[in-house]
Amino acid sequence: MATRTLMLAAALGLSGALLAGCGDDGSDSETEEATQNGESSSQASEEQTSSDVSDTNGGGDTQTASAEPVSLIFGTGGTGGTYYPIGGALKGVFEASDLVDEVQVVSTGASVQNINNITDGLNQIAIVMSDVAYDAVNGENQFDGEPADIQALAGLYPNVVQIVATEDSGIESIADLEGKRVGVGKVGSGVEQSAAKVIESAGLSYDDLAQVSHTGYADSVTSMSNGNLDAAFFTSGVPNSSITGLMQSTDITFVPVSGDVADKLLDEYPYYETYTLPAGAPERYDLGEEVDTVAIRNMLIVSGDMRDDVAEELTQRFYDYLNSENVSVGALNQFDPDTMNQNLVAPVHPGAQTFYDSLSSENGDAENASSEDAGDAQS
C-alpha cells in the first residue's frame, strides 16, 4: 500500500503541476481577490497560538482551526469529458473563499480512481458517478470488503445511459446485443460498470457477446465508423459530443433501456432513475422519436475528514454559482440546484448539511412571510 501511495502521489503531483492552471473560469480580478484573501487569511493564522490550529485537516471538533486556509486537489476525469471542465469552472469559485488557498484540478480516470485517490489522501474533492459511490460506501464490487470514507457535498446532473448501434447491425433492443460486438467502456470506469449492469438486467453476460471491447468514447466511435463495432455504451451528460460526431458520419440507432430491463435496474439499484431522450430537440441529438432509458446521477464528494467549515463553504459557493449567470459548463444547467441534497447514495458531509439546513430555514421563513403578506392583503 505504501508503494502504491507513493507512486500515485508522484503521478498526480506531476499531472497536477501540468493541469493546475487549466480551465479556470474566474476573471483576473476574481483570481487577484482570491490571492489577497489567501494572504490576509494566512497572516491572521500566524497570530493564533499553536493550540488553536492543532489540526488543520480534521473535521467536527476542530473548528478553532477554521481561519487556516486549505489547499485542495480536485479529481475530475479525462480532458475530453465533462468532469474536467467542471473542475476548471469550480476552481475559481472555490478559490474566492478565504478558507481555500488553492485548488489544483487534475485529470484522472474518473469515478473509481477518484475514490481511491481520496482514500489514499491524494485528492480531497472529486466528481463521481453515484453507482460507483454506492459501491464504495457499502464496500461492494471493486471495493469489496474495503468501504471508502467518502461523503457527499452535492448531487449533480444525471449521467444518461446512451447505447448507440450502427443501423446496419439490426440492434433495436438490449436483447439484440447477443452475438454482437459491443464497446462497454474502459475497465473500471463508470461507463463499464453501468454497461455490465444493463447487460445483466437483460439476462445476458459478456460471454453472450461476440466481442467485448473495453474502449473509451473516442475509440468506440472510431471502431463503429470503421465497421469494427456494432454498438457501444456512452454513459454521460446529454448530448455526448462523441455521439454527435458519430452521427455526422454513420447512421446509428439509439437503443432504449426500458420495459423489464429498466424495471429490474430500478428495483435492484437505488441510484438509477428514468430518463427520456426527447424527440425534436436540436440540443439533444434532434431525434425523430423519443428514447426511454435510465440515468445515474453524478455527485460532488469529499474526504470524510474534511473540516466542517470548509465543506459548508464549498457547498454554499457551489449553490450560489449554480444560481448565478456565470455557469459555463452546460451539464451544470441540467438539474435544479434546489435538488442538490436529494436522493444521494453517500452520507452528506456534516458541513454541507449545515448549509442545507440553513437553506431550508430561509425558505421556510420566506414562505411564512409570504403567507403573512397574503393574510394582511385579504384583511
Coordinates of N, CA, C and O in Angstrom, one line a residue, residues 56-137:
T56 N -5.4 21.2 11.3 CA -6.0 22.0 10.2 C -6.8 21.2 9.2 O -7.5 21.7 8.4
N57 N -6.6 19.8 9.3 CA -7.3 19.0 8.3 C -8.5 18.2 8.9 O -9.2 17.6 8.2
G58 N -8.6 18.2 10.2 CA -9.6 17.4 10.9 C -11.0 18.0 10.7 O -11.1 19.2 10.3
G59 N -12.0 17.3 11.1 CA -13.4 17.8 11.0 C -14.0 17.9 12.3 O -13.4 17.7 13.4
G60 N -15.3 18.2 12.4 CA -16.1 18.1 13.6 C -15.6 19.0 14.7 O -16.0 20.2 14.7
D61 N -14.8 18.5 15.6 CA -14.5 19.3 16.8 C -13.3 20.2 16.7 O -12.8 20.8 17.7
T62 N -12.7 20.4 15.5 CA -11.5 21.2 15.4 C -11.8 22.5 14.7 O -11.0 23.0 13.9
Q63 N -12.9 23.1 14.9 CA -13.3 24.3 14.2 C -12.5 25.5 14.7 O -12.6 26.6 14.1
T64 N -11.7 25.4 15.7 CA -10.8 26.5 16.1 C -9.8 26.8 15.0 O -9.2 27.8 15.0
A65 N -9.6 25.8 14.1 CA -8.6 26.0 13.0 C -9.3 26.6 11.8 O -8.7 26.6 10.7
S66 N -10.5 27.1 11.9 CA -11.2 27.5 10.7 C -10.6 28.6 9.9 O -10.9 28.8 8.8
A67 N -9.7 29.4 10.6 CA -9.1 30.5 9.9 C -8.0 30.1 9.0 O -7.5 30.9 8.2
E68 N -7.5 28.9 9.2 CA -6.4 28.4 8.4 C -6.9 27.9 7.0 O -7.7 27.0 6.9
P69 N -6.4 28.6 5.9 CA -6.9 28.1 4.6 C -6.3 26.8 4.2 O -5.2 26.4 4.6
V70 N -7.0 26.1 3.4 CA -6.6 24.7 3.0 C -6.3 24.7 1.5 O -6.9 25.5 0.7
S71 N -5.5 23.8 1.0 CA -5.3 23.5 -0.4 C -6.0 22.2 -0.8 O -6.0 21.3 0.0
L72 N -6.6 22.2 -1.9 CA -7.4 21.1 -2.3 C -7.0 20.6 -3.7 O -6.7 21.3 -4.6
I73 N -6.9 19.3 -3.8 CA -6.6 18.6 -5.1 C -8.0 18.1 -5.6 O -8.6 17.3 -4.9
F74 N -8.4 18.5 -6.7 CA -9.8 18.2 -7.3 C -9.6 17.2 -8.4 O -9.1 17.4 -9.5
G75 N -10.1 15.9 -8.1 CA -10.1 14.9 -9.1 C -11.3 14.9 -10.0 O -12.4 15.1 -9.6
T76 N -11.0 14.9 -11.3 CA -12.1 15.1 -12.3 C -12.2 13.8 -13.2 O -12.6 12.8 -12.7
G77 N -11.8 13.9 -14.4 CA -11.9 12.8 -15.4 C -11.0 13.1 -16.5 O -10.1 13.9 -16.4
G78 N -11.2 12.5 -17.7 CA -10.4 12.7 -18.8 C -10.6 14.2 -19.4 O -11.7 14.7 -19.2
T79 N -9.6 14.7 -20.0 CA -9.7 16.1 -20.5 C -10.8 16.3 -21.6 O -11.3 17.4 -21.8
G80 N -11.2 15.2 -22.2 CA -12.3 15.3 -23.2 C -13.7 15.1 -22.7 O -14.7 15.2 -23.4
G81 N -13.8 14.8 -21.4 CA -15.1 14.6 -20.8 C -15.7 15.8 -20.2 O -15.2 16.9 -20.4
T82 N -16.7 15.6 -19.3 CA -17.4 16.8 -18.7 C -16.9 17.1 -17.3 O -16.9 18.2 -16.9
Y83 N -16.3 16.1 -16.6 CA -15.8 16.3 -15.3 C -14.7 17.3 -15.3 O -14.6 18.2 -14.4
Y84 N -13.8 17.2 -16.2 CA -12.6 18.1 -16.2 C -13.0 19.6 -16.3 O -12.5 20.4 -15.5
P85 N -13.8 20.0 -17.3 CA -14.2 21.4 -17.4 C -15.0 21.9 -16.2 O -14.9 23.1 -15.8
I86 N -15.8 21.0 -15.5 CA -16.5 21.4 -14.3 C -15.4 21.7 -13.2 O -15.6 22.7 -12.5
G87 N -14.4 20.9 -13.1 CA -13.4 21.2 -12.1 C -12.7 22.5 -12.4 O -12.5 23.3 -11.5
G88 N -12.5 22.8 -13.7 CA -11.9 24.1 -14.0 C -12.8 25.3 -13.7 O -12.3 26.3 -13.2
A89 N -14.1 25.1 -13.9 CA -15.0 26.2 -13.6 C -15.1 26.4 -12.1 O -15.2 27.6 -11.7
L90 N -15.1 25.3 -11.3 CA -15.2 25.5 -9.9 C -14.0 25.9 -9.2 O -14.0 26.3 -8.0
K91 N -12.8 25.8 -9.8 CA -11.6 26.2 -9.3 C -11.6 27.6 -8.8 O -11.3 28.0 -7.6
G92 N -12.0 28.5 -9.7 CA -12.1 30.0 -9.3 C -13.2 30.2 -8.3 O -13.0 31.1 -7.4
V93 N -14.3 29.5 -8.4 CA -15.4 29.7 -7.4 C -15.0 29.3 -6.0 O -15.2 30.1 -5.1
F94 N -14.2 28.3 -5.9 CA -13.8 27.8 -4.5 C -12.6 28.7 -4.0 O -12.5 29.0 -2.9
E95 N -11.7 29.0 -4.9 CA -10.6 29.8 -4.5 C -10.9 31.2 -4.1 O -10.1 31.9 -3.5
A96 N -12.1 31.7 -4.4 CA -12.5 33.0 -4.0 C -12.8 33.0 -2.5 O -13.0 34.1 -1.9
S97 N -12.8 31.9 -1.8 CA -13.1 31.8 -0.4 C -11.8 32.0 0.4 O -10.7 31.6 0.1
D98 N -12.0 32.7 1.6 CA -10.9 32.9 2.5 C -10.4 31.5 3.1 O -9.3 31.5 3.5
L99 N -11.2 30.5 3.0 CA -10.9 29.2 3.6 C -10.1 28.4 2.7 O -9.6 27.3 3.1
V100 N -10.0 28.8 1.4 CA -9.3 27.9 0.4 C -8.1 28.7 -0.2 O -8.3 29.8 -0.7
D101 N -7.0 28.1 0.0 CA -5.8 28.7 -0.5 C -5.6 28.5 -2.0 O -5.3 29.4 -2.8
E102 N -5.7 27.2 -2.4 CA -5.5 26.8 -3.8 C -6.3 25.6 -4.1 O -6.5 24.7 -3.3
V103 N -6.9 25.5 -5.4 CA -7.5 24.3 -5.9 C -6.7 23.8 -7.1 O -6.6 24.6 -8.1
Q104 N -6.2 22.6 -7.0 CA -5.4 22.1 -8.1 C -6.3 21.1 -8.8 O -6.7 20.0 -8.2
V105 N -6.7 21.3 -10.1 CA -7.5 20.5 -10.8 C -6.7 19.5 -11.6 O -5.8 19.8 -12.4
V106 N -7.0 18.2 -11.4 CA -6.2 17.1 -12.1 C -7.1 16.2 -12.9 O -8.2 15.9 -12.5
S107 N -6.6 15.8 -14.1 CA -7.3 14.9 -14.9 C -7.0 13.5 -14.4 O -5.8 13.1 -14.0
T108 N -8.0 12.6 -14.3 CA -7.9 11.3 -13.7 C -8.7 10.3 -14.6 O -9.3 10.7 -15.6
G109 N -8.7 9.0 -14.1 CA -9.5 8.0 -14.8 C -11.0 8.0 -14.3 O -11.7 7.1 -14.5
A110 N -11.4 9.1 -13.7 CA -12.8 9.4 -13.2 C -13.1 8.6 -12.0 O -12.3 8.4 -11.1
S111 N -14.4 8.1 -11.9 CA -15.0 7.7 -10.6 C -14.2 6.8 -9.7 O -13.9 7.1 -8.6
V112 N -13.8 5.7 -10.2 CA -13.1 4.7 -9.4 C -11.8 5.2 -8.9 O -11.4 5.2 -7.7
Q113 N -11.0 5.8 -9.8 CA -9.7 6.3 -9.4 C -9.9 7.5 -8.5 O -9.1 7.7 -7.5
N114 N -10.9 8.3 -8.7 CA -11.1 9.5 -7.8 C -11.4 9.0 -6.3 O -10.9 9.6 -5.4
I115 N -12.2 8.0 -6.2 CA -12.5 7.5 -4.8 C -11.2 6.9 -4.2 O -10.9 7.1 -3.0
N116 N -10.5 6.1 -5.0 CA -9.2 5.5 -4.5 C -8.2 6.6 -4.1 O -7.5 6.5 -3.1
N117 N -8.2 7.7 -4.9 CA -7.3 8.8 -4.6 C -7.7 9.5 -3.3 O -6.8 9.9 -2.5
I118 N -9.0 9.7 -3.0 CA -9.4 10.3 -1.8 C -9.1 9.3 -0.6 O -8.6 9.8 0.4
T119 N -9.3 8.1 -0.8 CA -8.9 7.1 0.3 C -7.4 7.2 0.6 O -7.0 7.1 1.7
D120 N -6.6 7.3 -0.5 CA -5.2 7.4 -0.3 C -4.6 8.8 0.1 O -3.5 9.0 0.3
G121 N -5.6 9.8 0.2 CA -5.2 11.1 0.6 C -4.6 12.0 -0.5 O -4.0 13.0 -0.3
L122 N -4.8 11.5 -1.8 CA -4.2 12.2 -2.9 C -5.2 13.3 -3.5 O -4.7 14.2 -4.1
N123 N -6.5 13.1 -3.3 CA -7.5 14.1 -3.6 C -8.3 14.4 -2.4 O -8.5 13.5 -1.5
Q124 N -8.8 15.6 -2.3 CA -9.7 16.0 -1.2 C -11.1 16.2 -1.7 O -12.1 16.2 -0.9
I125 N -11.3 16.4 -3.0 CA -12.6 16.6 -3.6 C -12.6 16.0 -5.0 O -11.6 16.0 -5.6
A126 N -13.8 15.5 -5.4 CA -13.9 14.9 -6.7 C -15.3 14.7 -7.2 O -16.3 14.9 -6.4
I127 N -15.4 14.5 -8.5 CA -16.7 14.2 -9.1 C -16.8 12.7 -9.4 O -15.8 12.1 -9.9
V128 N -17.9 12.0 -9.0 CA -18.0 10.6 -9.3 C -19.4 10.3 -9.7 O -20.4 11.1 -9.5
M129 N -19.6 9.1 -10.3 CA -21.0 8.6 -10.6 C -21.5 7.9 -9.3 O -20.8 7.3 -8.5
S130 N -22.9 8.0 -9.1 CA -23.5 7.5 -7.9 C -23.4 6.0 -7.8 O -23.3 5.5 -6.6
D131 N -23.4 5.3 -8.9 CA -23.3 3.8 -8.7 C -21.9 3.4 -8.2 O -21.8 2.5 -7.3
V132 N -20.9 4.1 -8.6 CA -19.5 3.8 -8.1 C -19.4 4.2 -6.6 O -18.9 3.5 -5.7
A133 N -20.0 5.4 -6.3 CA -20.0 5.9 -4.9 C -20.8 4.9 -4.0 O -20.4 4.7 -2.9
Y134 N -21.9 4.4 -4.5 CA -22.7 3.5 -3.7 C -21.9 2.2 -3.4 O -21.9 1.8 -2.2
D135 N -21.2 1.7 -4.4 CA -20.3 0.5 -4.1 C -19.2 0.8 -3.1 O -18.9 0.0 -2.2
A136 N -18.7 2.0 -3.2 CA -17.6 2.4 -2.3 C -18.0 2.5 -0.9 O -17.4 2.1 0.0
V137 N -19.1 3.2 -0.7 CA -19.7 3.4 0.7 C -20.0 2.0 1.3 O -19.8 1.8 2.5

